[in-house]
mmCIF file of C-alpha atoms in Angstrom:
data_model
loop_
_atom_site.group_PDB
_atom_site.id
_atom_site.type_symbol
_atom_site.label_atom_id
_atom_site.label_comp_id
_atom_site.label_asym_id
_atom_site.label_seq_id
_atom_site.Cartn_x
_atom_site.Cartn_y
_atom_site.Cartn_z
ATOM 1 C CA ASP A 419 196.495 82.664 183.874
ATOM 2 C CA ALA A 420 197.315 80.241 180.888
ATOM 3 C CA GLY A 421 196.034 81.219 178.290
ATOM 4 C CA VAL A 422 195.164 78.615 174.906
ATOM 5 C CA THR A 423 198.254 76.157 174.634
ATOM 6 C CA GLN A 424 199.123 73.889 171.369
ATOM 7 C CA SER A 425 202.082 70.896 171.444
ATOM 8 C CA PRO A 426 203.654 70.560 169.346
ATOM 9 C CA THR A 427 204.741 73.598 167.874
ATOM 10 C CA HIS A 428 206.926 72.700 165.752
ATOM 11 C CA LEU A 429 206.924 69.471 163.007
ATOM 12 C CA ILE A 430 208.186 68.309 160.031
ATOM 13 C CA LYS A 431 205.923 64.883 158.032
ATOM 14 C CA THR A 432 206.755 63.319 155.184
ATOM 15 C CA ARG A 433 202.939 62.969 151.822
ATOM 16 C CA GLY A 434 200.728 59.984 153.508
ATOM 17 C CA GLN A 435 201.916 60.076 156.899
ATOM 18 C CA HIS A 436 199.403 60.702 160.039
ATOM 19 C CA VAL A 437 199.302 63.789 162.217
ATOM 20 C CA THR A 438 197.693 64.841 165.716
ATOM 21 C CA LEU A 439 197.481 68.628 166.908
ATOM 22 C CA ARG A 440 196.861 69.401 170.430
ATOM 23 C CA CYS A 441 195.080 71.883 172.204
ATOM 24 C CA SER A 442 194.519 72.667 175.202
ATOM 25 C CA PRO A 443 191.707 75.534 175.788
ATOM 26 C CA ILE A 444 191.481 78.544 178.262
ATOM 27 C CA SER A 445 189.968 77.265 182.051
ATOM 28 C CA GLY A 446 186.495 77.644 181.735
ATOM 29 C CA HIS A 447 185.999 77.241 178.003
ATOM 30 C CA LYS A 448 183.949 75.015 176.177
ATOM 31 C CA SER A 449 183.954 76.152 172.634
ATOM 32 C CA VAL A 450 187.696 75.280 170.801
ATOM 33 C CA SER A 451 188.014 76.027 167.076
ATOM 34 C CA TRP A 452 190.300 74.883 164.603
ATOM 35 C CA TYR A 453 192.250 76.750 162.519
ATOM 36 C CA GLN A 454 194.500 76.615 159.001
ATOM 37 C CA GLN A 455 196.764 79.307 157.930
ATOM 38 C CA VAL A 456 199.089 79.043 154.796
ATOM 39 C CA LEU A 457 201.374 81.664 154.759
ATOM 40 C CA GLY A 458 200.017 84.897 153.099
ATOM 41 C CA GLN A 459 196.496 84.266 153.904
ATOM 42 C CA GLY A 460 194.059 84.595 156.741
ATOM 43 C CA PRO A 461 192.856 81.919 159.293
ATOM 44 C CA GLN A 462 190.771 79.257 157.676
ATOM 45 C CA PHE A 463 188.550 77.634 159.415
ATOM 46 C CA ILE A 464 188.654 73.682 160.420
ATOM 47 C CA PHE A 465 185.923 72.468 162.439
ATOM 48 C CA GLN A 466 184.519 73.920 165.897
ATOM 49 C CA TYR A 467 183.923 71.688 168.860
ATOM 50 C CA TYR A 468 181.352 72.863 171.662
ATOM 51 C CA GLU A 469 180.410 70.594 174.407
ATOM 52 C CA LYS A 470 182.372 67.723 173.534
ATOM 53 C CA GLU A 471 180.106 67.845 169.401
ATOM 54 C CA GLU A 472 181.283 68.915 166.340
ATOM 55 C CA ARG A 473 179.448 72.800 165.543
ATOM 56 C CA GLY A 474 181.011 73.047 162.434
ATOM 57 C CA ARG A 475 183.078 72.331 159.655
ATOM 58 C CA GLY A 476 184.878 74.482 156.941
ATOM 59 C CA ASN A 477 185.518 73.092 153.008
ATOM 60 C CA PHE A 478 187.555 70.528 154.146
ATOM 61 C CA PRO A 479 188.214 66.457 153.095
ATOM 62 C CA ASP A 480 187.076 64.013 154.781
ATOM 63 C CA ARG A 481 191.290 63.362 155.867
ATOM 64 C CA PHE A 482 191.187 65.786 158.592
ATOM 65 C CA SER A 483 188.814 65.375 161.747
ATOM 66 C CA ALA A 484 188.947 66.251 165.414
ATOM 67 C CA ARG A 485 187.294 65.653 168.276
ATOM 68 C CA GLN A 486 186.831 67.209 172.156
ATOM 69 C CA PHE A 487 187.810 65.324 175.541
ATOM 70 C CA PRO A 488 185.201 65.828 178.379
ATOM 71 C CA ASN A 489 188.323 68.459 179.915
ATOM 72 C CA TYR A 490 186.976 69.996 177.083
ATOM 73 C CA SER A 491 190.240 69.860 175.181
ATOM 74 C CA SER A 492 191.112 69.411 171.287
ATOM 75 C CA GLU A 493 192.712 67.078 169.006
ATOM 76 C CA LEU A 494 193.000 67.959 165.156
ATOM 77 C CA ASN A 495 193.989 64.883 163.580
ATOM 78 C CA VAL A 496 194.871 65.280 159.470
ATOM 79 C CA ASN A 497 195.873 61.830 157.564
ATOM 80 C CA ALA A 498 197.565 61.023 154.099
ATOM 81 C CA LEU A 499 199.249 64.406 154.382
ATOM 82 C CA LEU A 500 199.653 66.337 151.260
ATOM 83 C CA LEU A 501 202.285 68.885 150.821
ATOM 84 C CA GLY A 502 199.073 71.547 150.490
ATOM 85 C CA ASP A 503 198.876 70.615 154.138
ATOM 86 C CA SER A 504 201.760 72.888 155.328
ATOM 87 C CA ALA A 505 200.514 75.666 157.263
ATOM 88 C CA LEU A 506 200.439 76.817 160.560
ATOM 89 C CA TYR A 507 197.851 75.222 162.535
ATOM 90 C CA LEU A 508 195.606 77.749 164.818
ATOM 91 C CA CYS A 509 193.598 76.676 168.139
ATOM 92 C CA ALA A 510 190.985 79.129 169.527
ATOM 93 C CA SER A 511 188.441 77.967 171.990
ATOM 94 C CA SER A 512 185.606 80.252 173.618
ATOM 95 C CA ARG A 513 183.531 80.821 176.615
ATOM 96 C CA ARG A 514 179.922 80.381 174.779
ATOM 97 C CA GLN A 515 178.909 78.239 170.772
ATOM 98 C CA ILE A 516 178.099 81.548 168.988
ATOM 99 C CA THR A 517 180.843 84.031 169.679
ATOM 100 C CA GLY A 518 183.247 86.430 167.759
ATOM 101 C CA GLU A 519 185.737 86.584 170.416
ATOM 102 C CA LEU A 520 188.327 83.998 170.287
ATOM 103 C CA PHE A 521 191.460 82.968 172.459
ATOM 104 C CA PHE A 522 194.137 81.746 169.979
ATOM 105 C CA GLY A 523 197.133 79.596 171.011
ATOM 106 C CA GLU A 524 199.986 80.033 169.042
ATOM 107 C CA GLY A 525 200.007 77.753 166.358
ATOM 108 C CA SER A 526 201.596 74.486 165.079
ATOM 109 C CA ARG A 527 203.334 74.839 162.168
ATOM 110 C CA LEU A 528 203.717 71.872 159.588
ATOM 111 C CA THR A 529 205.432 70.713 157.328
ATOM 112 C CA VAL A 530 205.135 68.499 154.772
ATOM 113 C CA LEU A 531 207.403 66.689 152.517
ATOM 114 C CA ALA B 1433 178.436 83.008 152.235
ATOM 115 C CA GLN B 1434 180.156 84.746 154.376
ATOM 116 C CA ARG B 1435 183.289 86.983 152.740
ATOM 117 C CA VAL B 1436 185.598 89.616 154.052
ATOM 118 C CA THR B 1437 187.817 91.460 152.178
ATOM 119 C CA GLN B 1438 190.656 93.669 152.584
ATOM 120 C CA PRO B 1439 192.495 95.096 149.642
ATOM 121 C CA GLU B 1440 195.427 95.955 150.863
ATOM 122 C CA LYS B 1441 198.184 93.619 151.056
ATOM 123 C CA LEU B 1442 200.838 96.249 153.199
ATOM 124 C CA LEU B 1443 199.939 99.451 154.399
ATOM 125 C CA SER B 1444 203.023 101.638 155.207
ATOM 126 C CA VAL B 1445 202.445 105.312 157.170
ATOM 127 C CA PHE B 1446 204.967 107.556 158.995
ATOM 128 C CA LYS B 1447 204.520 108.025 162.544
ATOM 129 C CA GLY B 1448 202.370 109.970 163.455
ATOM 130 C CA ALA B 1449 199.665 110.705 160.098
ATOM 131 C CA PRO B 1450 196.077 108.866 160.481
ATOM 132 C CA VAL B 1451 195.851 105.629 159.688
ATOM 133 C CA GLU B 1452 192.904 103.471 157.596
ATOM 134 C CA LEU B 1453 192.853 99.667 157.253
ATOM 135 C CA LYS B 1454 190.185 98.722 154.730
ATOM 136 C CA CYS B 1455 188.060 95.814 155.042
ATOM 137 C CA ASN B 1456 184.513 94.530 153.331
ATOM 138 C CA TYR B 1457 182.160 92.269 153.906
ATOM 139 C CA SER B 1458 179.730 90.597 152.457
ATOM 140 C CA TYR B 1459 177.391 88.386 154.003
ATOM 141 C CA SER B 1460 173.599 88.370 153.615
ATOM 142 C CA GLY B 1461 172.187 88.401 157.825
ATOM 143 C CA SER B 1462 172.588 90.493 160.382
ATOM 144 C CA PRO B 1463 176.591 90.057 160.906
ATOM 145 C CA GLU B 1464 179.508 90.898 163.691
ATOM 146 C CA LEU B 1465 182.212 92.674 162.476
ATOM 147 C CA PHE B 1466 185.937 92.552 164.407
ATOM 148 C CA TRP B 1467 189.434 93.251 163.613
ATOM 149 C CA TYR B 1468 192.899 90.643 164.982
ATOM 150 C CA VAL B 1469 196.132 92.106 165.454
ATOM 151 C CA GLN B 1470 198.791 90.082 165.202
ATOM 152 C CA TYR B 1471 202.402 91.475 166.983
ATOM 153 C CA SER B 1472 205.357 90.098 165.502
ATOM 154 C CA ARG B 1473 206.409 86.937 167.835
ATOM 155 C CA GLN B 1474 203.085 87.175 169.145
ATOM 156 C CA ARG B 1475 199.417 85.525 168.947
ATOM 157 C CA LEU B 1476 196.701 86.877 167.447
ATOM 158 C CA GLN B 1477 194.806 88.545 169.248
ATOM 159 C CA LEU B 1478 191.216 90.323 169.185
ATOM 160 C CA LEU B 1479 191.815 94.164 169.016
ATOM 161 C CA LEU B 1480 187.883 95.617 169.049
ATOM 162 C CA ARG B 1481 184.348 94.681 167.261
ATOM 163 C CA HIS B 1482 182.147 96.996 166.517
ATOM 164 C CA ILE B 1483 179.180 95.763 168.926
ATOM 165 C CA SER B 1484 181.279 97.240 171.731
ATOM 166 C CA ARG B 1485 182.282 100.996 170.326
ATOM 167 C CA GLU B 1486 185.100 101.060 171.741
ATOM 168 C CA SER B 1487 188.325 102.628 170.563
ATOM 169 C CA ILE B 1488 190.884 100.056 171.864
ATOM 170 C CA LYS B 1489 195.303 101.291 171.860
ATOM 171 C CA GLY B 1490 193.412 104.389 169.906
ATOM 172 C CA PHE B 1491 192.135 102.251 166.686
ATOM 173 C CA THR B 1492 188.229 102.592 166.159
ATOM 174 C CA ALA B 1493 185.931 100.880 163.337
ATOM 175 C CA ASP B 1494 182.803 102.014 162.577
ATOM 176 C CA LEU B 1495 180.732 99.608 160.520
ATOM 177 C CA ASN B 1496 178.240 100.944 157.751
ATOM 178 C CA LYS B 1497 175.791 98.626 156.976
ATOM 179 C CA GLY B 1498 175.147 100.289 153.310
ATOM 180 C CA GLU B 1499 179.218 100.038 152.152
ATOM 181 C CA THR B 1500 179.403 96.508 153.944
ATOM 182 C CA SER B 1501 182.026 98.017 155.531
ATOM 183 C CA PHE B 1502 184.156 98.350 158.629
ATOM 184 C CA HIS B 1503 187.396 100.011 157.919
ATOM 185 C CA LEU B 1504 189.568 100.860 160.970
ATOM 186 C CA LYS B 1505 191.617 103.673 161.869
ATOM 187 C CA LYS B 1506 193.458 105.759 164.358
ATOM 188 C CA PRO B 1507 194.371 109.750 163.704
ATOM 189 C CA PHE B 1508 198.167 109.333 165.107
ATOM 190 C CA ALA B 1509 200.415 106.007 164.635
ATOM 191 C CA GLN B 1510 203.254 104.725 166.460
ATOM 192 C CA GLU B 1511 205.677 102.556 165.538
ATOM 193 C CA GLU B 1512 203.994 99.813 167.975
ATOM 194 C CA ASP B 1513 200.701 99.638 166.130
ATOM 195 C CA SER B 1514 203.196 97.959 163.309
ATOM 196 C CA ALA B 1515 201.669 94.379 163.171
ATOM 197 C CA MET B 1516 199.357 92.426 160.700
ATOM 198 C CA TYR B 1517 195.418 93.265 161.091
ATOM 199 C CA TYR B 1518 193.011 90.908 159.889
ATOM 200 C CA CYS B 1519 188.803 92.160 159.879
ATOM 201 C CA ALA B 1520 186.967 89.118 160.656
ATOM 202 C CA LEU B 1521 183.150 88.611 160.390
ATOM 203 C CA SER B 1522 180.550 86.462 162.720
ATOM 204 C CA GLY B 1523 177.381 85.787 161.728
ATOM 205 C CA ASN B 1524 174.614 85.066 165.115
ATOM 206 C CA SER B 1525 173.483 81.874 164.030
ATOM 207 C CA GLY B 1526 175.416 78.648 164.814
ATOM 208 C CA ASN B 1527 176.775 77.522 161.758
ATOM 209 C CA THR B 1528 178.415 80.729 160.543
ATOM 210 C CA PRO B 1529 181.931 80.302 161.862
ATOM 211 C CA LEU B 1530 184.724 83.479 162.402
ATOM 212 C CA VAL B 1531 185.541 84.159 158.934
ATOM 213 C CA PHE B 1532 188.850 86.158 157.945
ATOM 214 C CA GLY B 1533 189.988 88.190 155.768
ATOM 215 C CA LYS B 1534 193.110 87.796 154.377
ATOM 216 C CA GLY B 1535 195.207 89.989 156.649
ATOM 217 C CA THR B 1536 196.721 93.692 156.065
ATOM 218 C CA ARG B 1537 199.815 94.377 157.250
ATOM 219 C CA LEU B 1538 200.466 97.586 158.672
ATOM 220 C CA SER B 1539 204.578 98.554 158.949
ATOM 221 C CA VAL B 1540 204.899 102.203 160.615
ATOM 222 C CA ILE B 1541 208.368 104.175 159.709
ATOM 223 C CA ALA B 1542 210.144 106.130 162.548
#
């Protein structure tokens, strides 16, 4: 029984570049949320998608965008990378839109040089 | 706005000692509170939620609306409890995502 899967697991980019992170939710889960976790901090909410529509957005600049596909997988895109974007990006899925019970992936570790 | 505060970054206790991980929250509506745990080299996972009122791995947590707290407790700590613990809050409307505290690292010393 596969859990939430994320790719890539690690990546290194330079300032100004663009990155795409991918997430496959648990089968049957229609909601995907993205979180950013900086070292020493708790996960910070970026986006939630439910049934392919954006349902929530955290306090992140427009350089951050996301989408959800018909199979409920999701992509997080970050443009014009800054050093401060270096973090662990977590994807979480859930059955319902409004729930605190999230199932997390292992994350994508992004390093911006 | 939702806010979750975990005042302790690190909590060290001896095996067999009681554990209390503190969590305070701020939310104007009716919150749902959760504890998530991350063991070494594992993904973040739900430990327990206040609605279910259950004990998981010997841990319990009671929502105290008067003190706006949701402290996590265990009477006798085990070495395998060593992990990172996050308190989280969710509102009951569609625009309130799950908000996490900064986390407390629990270290159980043998």
